Amino acid sequence: MSQIQFDLSNVLADAIGSDHGLTMEELLADQARCSAALAEIQARRDKDLRWLDLPYAQDVLDSILDYASSVNGRFKNIVVLGIGGSALGNTALQSALGSPFHNVEPPPGVARLFVLDNIDPDLVGEFLDHFDPDHTLFNVISKSGGTAETMSQFLIFRARLVQHLGEEGHRDHIVVTTDKENGVLREIVEREGYESFIVPDGVGGRFSVLSPVGLLSSALVGIDVKGLLKGAADMDKRCQNEALMENPALLYALVQHKLHEEKGMPIAVTFPYSHRLANMAAWYAQLLGESIGKRLSKSGEEVFRGPTPVSAVGVTDQHSQVQLYVEGPFDKWFTLMTVGTGDHEVKIPQTPASFRDLEGVDYLGERSLRELFQAERDGTRIALTDAKRPNASIHFETITAHTVGQYIYMMELAVALMGEFYDVDAFDQPGVEAGKVAAYALMGRAGFEAERERIESASCATK
Ligand code: PA5
């Protein structure tokens, strides 16, 4: 089984010069700081950072697989109702490990997957007009068990199910993933008797993709969830090593922090050269942004820290963003996600005789799309390097559940370690909570009257 590889050659001063690149000596000089950060995070493994142990939750895996096999073939559609960390991983896994046209033609007996992570009425209303209550299973996901977007969607689709299937009949069409005791969603599970799964303690929203939050919908559409966890466990073992050059999560976190704080690059661009990995970059954008973007340092000092995550996809964004990346300000560094081989080889046919004199197409004849794709990718890498832009690569020999599991675990651990380097709490999200509270107040929720008064008297009050 192949290991994903983190290659930082083009981040180094040897490749791009010392104005924008880091030297090996500079990196290795931070070994002691890295060892301390790793020890700090690993020491919390059995306490508040239980997500570190998700790859080993065999009982949870068994219960997910049991449930998936008990409903196998019964539903044509699985619908995830959730948002943020309760949805992005689901989409990322399905894109990475399912066919891009899964919902057009799912494999025999396998359900389609829809992730409704927005309450825009033009999305939800359209879905309501089209969904088939008889053949649809809803997985309602909320760690807090009270997020307004998810709960409103739940009420809407529950009502439609009850109308069509009756009070008793609708219950088999809902499976909930939430906290084991807190939140109104858990209370509803108790009252209605819905099937449910637990988001364990010590597993925050954006660190929850390897819990039932991401695994259940994946298992329901035939993704190899066991392989995902195996990949994550393998990366965990690799990242127990405190030697900086042997530990990809530690190295990634350090490179991110140094390029930002020492080389003035606040923008982190994740650039998968893979259609299948495009939504992994979106998942990482949330993980990085929500974890490290903080007003306060750990000691409570106002610091306004955080890199800005950007996701692009190759080759598409070569014709959109690359001009800026190669010639714009020196405020970005890049992580290319590269892939060795895939499931498909598409051959470009021999150039027709009538075009042979046209060099503009003749050179493409009898080559493969992968050759062209990889040439475009390498071309971008060369252009970035020539323009002295730091660009690392995370290489997947193939995209499998095992390599994707490794990537997820590596990035989760890297972001946790960045919290140590940036000196912020990587595991809270007061900015997100502030928006939730304001929305509750505007909706007239009991208990939020004071916040409503504050908003109404403030100059920013909405009309
Ligand atoms: O990472 C996080 O904590 C957030 O993005 C949450 O996942 C998001 O706000 C949804 O919260 P919940 O799962 O509680 O509904």
XYZ file of C-alpha atoms and ligand atoms in Angstrom:
478
model
C 0.000 0.000 0.000
C 1.480 3.326 -1.024
C 2.243 6.236 1.274
C 1.460 9.799 0.273
C 4.606 11.910 -0.044
C 5.191 15.496 0.995
C 7.863 17.133 -1.149
C 9.090 20.580 -0.128
C 11.979 20.999 -2.596
C 10.409 24.022 -4.289
C 9.814 25.757 -0.984
C 13.543 25.791 -0.327
C 15.905 28.678 -0.989
C 17.974 26.348 -3.199
C 15.087 26.305 -5.682
C 13.567 29.781 -5.343
C 16.164 31.931 -3.596
C 16.397 33.078 -0.016
C 14.070 36.104 -0.291
C 11.054 33.810 -0.535
C 12.403 30.341 0.210
C 13.349 28.627 3.444
C 16.659 26.928 4.066
C 17.007 23.436 5.477
C 19.089 24.920 8.301
C 16.264 27.321 9.216
C 13.780 24.461 9.321
C 16.000 22.121 11.316
C 16.810 24.893 13.778
C 13.180 24.601 14.897
C 13.396 20.883 15.740
C 13.094 21.496 19.491
C 10.032 23.731 19.030
C 8.510 21.045 16.777
C 9.129 18.261 19.280
C 7.491 20.365 21.999
C 4.434 21.113 19.824
C 4.035 17.435 18.915
C 4.330 16.368 22.545
C 1.784 19.001 23.576
C -0.806 17.772 21.050
C -0.161 14.062 21.653
C -0.523 14.583 25.409
C -4.107 15.701 24.816
C -4.954 12.549 22.883
C -6.786 10.872 25.766
C -8.264 14.144 26.978
C -9.896 16.757 24.745
C -8.357 15.703 21.374
C -10.078 12.342 20.949
C -10.221 12.786 17.183
C -6.594 11.641 17.161
C -7.828 8.158 18.037
C -10.723 7.939 15.569
C -8.810 5.590 13.227
C -8.930 2.904 15.942
C -12.659 3.082 16.823
C -13.416 -0.477 15.692
C -16.772 -0.667 17.497
C -17.973 2.492 15.752
C -16.822 1.154 12.399
C -18.671 -2.110 13.050
C -21.899 -0.342 13.985
C -21.719 1.825 10.846
C -21.129 -1.186 8.622
C -23.950 -3.093 10.345
C -26.377 -0.247 9.818
C -25.272 0.198 6.189
C -25.809 -3.485 5.473
C -29.199 -3.451 7.236
C -30.484 -0.759 4.839
C -28.538 -1.968 1.815
C -30.604 -1.721 -1.360
C -33.552 -0.130 0.432
C -32.985 3.509 -0.496
C -32.204 5.123 -3.837
C -31.102 8.397 -2.268
C -29.091 9.353 0.795
C -29.413 13.014 1.795
C -27.053 14.610 4.276
C -28.543 17.554 6.158
C -25.620 19.354 7.799
C -23.258 22.268 7.356
C -19.569 23.168 7.844
C -17.720 20.315 9.507
C -20.934 18.290 9.328
C -20.993 18.346 5.534
C -17.699 19.323 3.863
C -15.982 16.016 4.612
C -18.954 14.052 3.290
C -18.772 15.878 -0.031
C -14.985 15.580 -0.164
C -15.049 11.819 0.421
C -17.747 11.212 -2.133
C -15.917 13.250 -4.786
C -12.554 11.649 -4.039
C -13.706 8.050 -3.860
C -16.905 7.907 -5.909
C -17.451 8.511 -9.596
C -18.005 12.153 -10.616
C -21.194 10.874 -12.256
C -22.273 8.694 -9.332
C -25.627 10.463 -9.015
C -26.335 10.179 -12.726
C -25.814 6.421 -12.781
C -25.023 4.865 -9.377
C -23.658 1.301 -9.361
C -26.457 -1.306 -9.164
C -28.078 -1.336 -5.706
C -26.096 1.708 -4.487
C -27.847 4.931 -3.503
C -27.146 8.431 -4.820
C -25.717 10.944 -2.336
C -26.834 14.544 -1.929
C -25.269 16.871 0.630
C -27.586 19.821 1.271
C -25.245 22.187 3.068
C -27.163 25.349 2.324
C -30.607 26.651 3.234
C -30.961 28.809 0.166
C -34.677 28.287 -0.576
C -33.859 27.939 -4.259
C -31.846 24.822 -3.384
C -34.047 23.341 -0.678
C -37.279 24.220 -2.502
C -36.025 22.629 -5.713
C -35.038 19.511 -3.789
C -38.457 19.384 -2.113
C -40.083 19.520 -5.529
C -38.080 16.539 -6.740
C -37.269 14.186 -3.899
C -38.933 10.835 -3.596
C -39.963 10.194 0.068
C -40.447 6.451 -0.471
C -36.835 5.876 -1.461
C -34.909 8.527 0.474
C -32.954 8.298 3.718
C -31.938 11.504 5.522
C -28.780 11.600 7.623
C -29.211 14.644 9.878
C -25.769 15.648 11.183
C -25.070 18.230 13.870
C -22.451 17.995 16.577
C -24.101 20.735 18.669
C -27.512 19.377 17.782
C -28.996 22.831 17.397
C -27.605 24.593 14.319
C -30.473 26.612 12.833
C -29.750 25.691 9.217
C -29.690 21.970 9.877
C -32.636 21.994 12.257
C -34.805 23.983 9.833
C -33.979 21.517 7.053
C -34.801 18.649 9.397
C -38.217 20.158 10.206
C -38.987 20.738 6.528
C -38.086 17.237 5.352
C -39.529 15.520 8.412
C -42.882 17.185 7.732
C -42.797 16.026 4.128
C -41.906 12.474 5.170
C -44.676 12.371 7.801
C -47.178 13.698 5.279
C -46.248 10.941 2.852
C -45.370 7.997 5.103
C -47.187 8.753 8.364
C -45.869 9.320 11.892
C -44.682 5.745 12.267
C -43.451 5.174 8.723
C -41.272 8.271 8.490
C -38.960 7.162 11.302
C -37.077 4.630 9.172
C -36.159 7.409 6.777
C -34.170 9.419 9.287
C -30.832 8.579 10.875
C -29.215 11.160 13.116
C -25.546 11.833 13.932
C -25.108 14.075 16.971
C -23.715 14.407 20.497
C -24.537 11.535 22.858
C -26.506 13.722 25.286
C -26.394 17.438 24.509
C -28.498 19.430 22.065
C -32.107 19.506 20.948
C -31.405 16.974 18.189
C -30.494 14.325 20.782
C -33.717 15.167 22.642
C -35.643 14.657 19.394
C -33.899 11.308 18.816
C -35.045 10.197 22.275
C -38.625 11.294 21.662
C -38.947 9.912 18.128
C -36.814 6.809 18.487
C -34.721 7.571 15.418
C -31.686 5.438 14.690
C -28.657 7.460 15.724
C -24.879 7.659 15.821
C -22.653 9.618 18.174
C -20.169 12.395 17.495
C -17.773 11.472 20.292
C -16.530 13.899 22.935
C -13.269 15.553 21.972
C -14.160 15.534 18.259
C -14.930 19.043 16.956
C -16.951 19.607 13.782
C -14.060 20.160 11.385
C -12.058 17.282 12.895
C -14.972 14.844 12.638
C -14.818 13.441 9.115
C -13.368 10.123 10.350
C -16.209 9.740 12.898
C -19.786 8.740 11.995
C -20.150 12.308 10.669
C -18.233 11.400 7.507
C -18.175 7.626 7.643
C -21.889 6.878 7.725
C -22.907 8.535 4.464
C -19.723 7.153 2.886
C -20.543 3.592 3.961
C -24.080 4.029 2.686
C -22.795 4.763 -0.824
C -20.234 1.987 -0.857
C -17.010 3.834 0.032
C -14.330 1.702 1.678
C -14.516 3.255 5.156
C -12.271 0.581 6.603
C -9.552 1.570 4.126
C -9.966 5.222 5.101
C -9.373 4.449 8.769
C -6.438 2.199 7.934
C -4.852 5.036 5.960
C -5.439 7.442 8.854
C -3.919 4.970 11.328
C -0.853 4.536 9.101
C -0.392 8.311 8.962
C -0.839 8.521 12.724
C 2.014 6.065 13.173
C 4.197 7.977 10.727
C 3.494 11.225 12.569
C 4.409 9.913 16.018
C 8.023 10.413 14.923
C 9.313 13.703 16.277
C 12.126 13.933 13.698
C 10.963 16.846 11.574
C 11.965 15.432 8.198
C 10.217 12.110 8.927
C 6.926 13.615 10.086
C 4.906 15.148 7.203
C 2.282 16.800 9.439
C 4.922 18.494 11.554
C 6.885 19.608 8.516
C 3.762 20.916 6.781
C 2.726 22.908 9.856
C 6.174 24.414 10.254
C 6.468 25.354 6.574
C 3.012 27.004 6.700
C 3.918 29.009 9.774
C 7.383 30.091 8.626
C 6.296 31.143 5.144
C 3.513 33.209 6.691
C 5.272 34.777 9.633
C 8.839 35.005 8.313
C 8.387 35.374 4.557
C 5.182 37.460 4.591
C 2.913 34.963 2.828
C -0.528 35.018 4.474
C -2.308 33.142 1.664
C -2.167 29.340 1.501
C -3.319 27.979 -1.850
C -4.208 24.287 -2.062
C -4.024 23.342 -5.724
C -5.035 19.743 -6.486
C -4.224 18.562 -9.958
C -7.115 16.182 -9.657
C -10.788 16.693 -10.256
C -11.483 14.091 -7.594
C -9.501 15.965 -4.939
C -11.023 19.386 -5.619
C -13.460 19.090 -2.708
C -10.661 17.874 -0.407
C -9.123 21.313 -0.916
C -12.450 22.902 0.089
C -12.555 20.673 3.183
C -9.013 21.765 4.095
C -9.912 25.431 3.569
C -12.450 25.179 6.392
C -10.096 23.195 8.606
C -7.330 25.780 8.252
C -9.461 28.928 8.264
C -11.713 28.077 11.173
C -8.943 26.575 13.288
C -6.209 29.189 12.950
C -8.150 32.385 12.169
C -8.378 33.801 15.699
C -8.594 37.192 17.415
C -6.987 36.023 20.631
C -3.772 34.217 21.427
C -3.868 31.326 23.862
C -3.110 33.719 26.697
C -5.981 36.024 25.685
C -3.989 38.774 23.993
C -5.587 40.359 20.893
C -3.486 39.150 17.929
C -5.799 38.735 14.873
C -3.921 35.734 13.452
C -4.540 33.282 10.670
C -3.574 32.356 7.122
C -6.160 32.768 4.372
C -6.946 29.459 2.685
C -7.646 29.421 -1.035
C -8.526 26.387 -3.099
C -7.916 26.078 -6.800
C -8.060 23.078 -9.144
C -5.773 22.092 -11.995
C -5.954 22.422 -14.900
C -9.105 24.533 -14.697
C -7.601 27.348 -12.643
C -4.544 27.553 -14.852
C -6.853 29.534 -17.098
C -8.208 31.605 -14.215
C -5.830 32.088 -11.261
C -2.345 31.101 -12.428
C -1.601 34.494 -13.992
C -2.052 36.026 -10.513
C -0.133 33.226 -8.843
C 2.906 33.580 -11.118
C 3.070 37.362 -11.472
C 1.032 38.831 -8.600
C 2.230 39.815 -5.127
C 4.544 37.529 -3.161
C 1.836 36.848 -0.584
C 0.986 33.205 -1.396
C 2.473 29.778 -1.097
C 1.154 26.702 -2.858
C 0.478 23.065 -2.100
C 0.008 21.117 -5.289
C -1.785 17.804 -4.815
C -0.498 15.450 -7.464
C -1.602 11.988 -8.546
C 0.463 9.263 -10.242
C -2.040 7.012 -11.921
C -5.818 6.862 -12.106
C -8.642 4.557 -13.114
C -8.902 5.787 -16.657
C -6.522 6.180 -19.538
C -7.944 8.288 -22.329
C -6.061 8.214 -25.577
C -6.145 11.154 -27.941
C -6.714 9.632 -31.407
C -4.290 9.828 -34.288
C -4.496 13.237 -35.933
C -6.699 12.911 -39.037
C -4.720 13.005 -42.289
C -6.425 16.253 -43.213
C -4.938 17.972 -40.054
C -1.401 16.522 -40.207
C 0.075 19.738 -41.567
C -1.365 21.679 -38.590
C 1.363 21.574 -35.936
C -1.074 23.228 -33.457
C -2.977 19.891 -33.176
C -0.648 17.326 -34.747
C 1.622 17.105 -31.647
C -1.385 15.899 -29.587
C -2.151 12.916 -31.838
C -1.792 9.484 -30.171
C -0.742 10.982 -26.841
C -2.777 10.390 -23.684
C -4.828 12.876 -21.671
C -2.832 11.889 -18.575
C 0.409 12.864 -20.343
C -1.087 16.238 -21.181
C -2.587 16.675 -17.688
C 0.754 15.916 -16.073
C 2.631 18.157 -18.490
C 0.264 21.009 -17.603
C 0.777 20.291 -13.900
C 4.562 20.175 -14.244
C 4.402 23.289 -16.408
C 2.624 25.144 -13.590
C 5.125 23.864 -11.068
C 8.011 25.053 -13.243
C 6.367 28.444 -13.830
C 5.772 28.934 -10.083
C 9.331 27.892 -9.256
C 10.871 30.090 -11.965
C 8.824 32.988 -10.570
C 10.236 32.203 -7.084
C 6.885 31.183 -5.575
C 7.162 28.540 -2.832
C 5.303 25.429 -3.987
C 5.222 22.103 -2.183
C 3.581 18.893 -3.378
C 1.579 16.189 -1.691
C 1.801 13.198 -4.000
C -0.759 10.390 -4.145
C 0.470 7.477 -6.239
C -3.213 6.579 -6.622
C -6.370 7.953 -5.052
C -7.717 5.218 -2.794
C -9.514 5.149 0.546
C -6.123 4.352 2.082
C -4.292 7.380 0.609
C -7.237 9.725 1.242
C -7.354 8.561 4.883
C -3.650 9.392 5.167
C -4.192 12.882 3.736
C -7.103 13.668 6.072
C -5.179 12.626 9.146
C -2.016 14.426 8.052
C -3.841 17.721 7.524
C -5.860 17.471 10.743
C -2.697 16.894 12.734
C -0.827 19.608 10.813
C -3.531 22.148 11.659
C -3.520 21.115 15.319
C 0.270 21.677 15.328
C -0.147 25.032 13.587
C -2.252 26.072 16.572
C 0.899 25.617 18.666
C 3.090 27.573 16.237
C 0.582 30.422 15.792
C -0.193 30.300 19.530
C -3.982 30.146 19.076
C -6.647 27.683 20.162
C -7.155 25.591 17.016
C -10.229 23.876 18.395
C -12.746 26.633 19.133
C -14.715 28.852 16.735
C -16.009 31.919 18.583
C -16.459 33.818 15.306
C -18.819 31.131 13.976
C -20.696 31.013 17.275
C -21.089 34.821 17.214
C -22.860 34.612 13.859
C -25.076 31.783 15.102
C -26.097 33.805 18.184
C -26.908 36.868 16.079
C -29.060 34.757 13.736
C -30.934 33.191 16.688
C -31.621 36.712 18.022
C -32.850 37.953 14.648
C -35.172 34.916 14.421
C -36.645 35.761 17.844
C -35.379 32.635 19.626
C -36.162 32.661 23.360
C -33.121 33.411 25.494
C -31.534 35.705 22.892
C -33.591 38.860 23.619
C -30.629 40.839 24.931
C -28.630 40.093 21.780
C -31.581 41.224 19.667
C -31.774 44.503 21.542
C -28.039 44.988 21.099
C -28.292 44.379 17.348
C -31.307 46.646 16.945
C -29.650 49.515 18.761
C -26.347 49.090 16.896
C -25.627 50.967 13.711
C -25.155 47.660 11.889
C -28.809 46.642 12.518
C -30.309 44.990 9.461
C -33.601 46.135 7.997
O -16.075 22.955 12.644
C -17.037 23.382 13.241
O -17.151 23.277 14.463
C -18.178 24.065 12.491
O -17.883 24.264 11.156
C -19.425 23.184 12.599
O -19.163 21.951 11.991
C -20.625 23.857 11.930
O -20.841 25.127 12.488
C -21.875 23.003 12.123
O -22.074 22.762 13.476
P -22.922 21.546 13.995
O -22.287 20.292 13.551
O -22.906 21.706 15.475
O -24.300 21.695 13.427
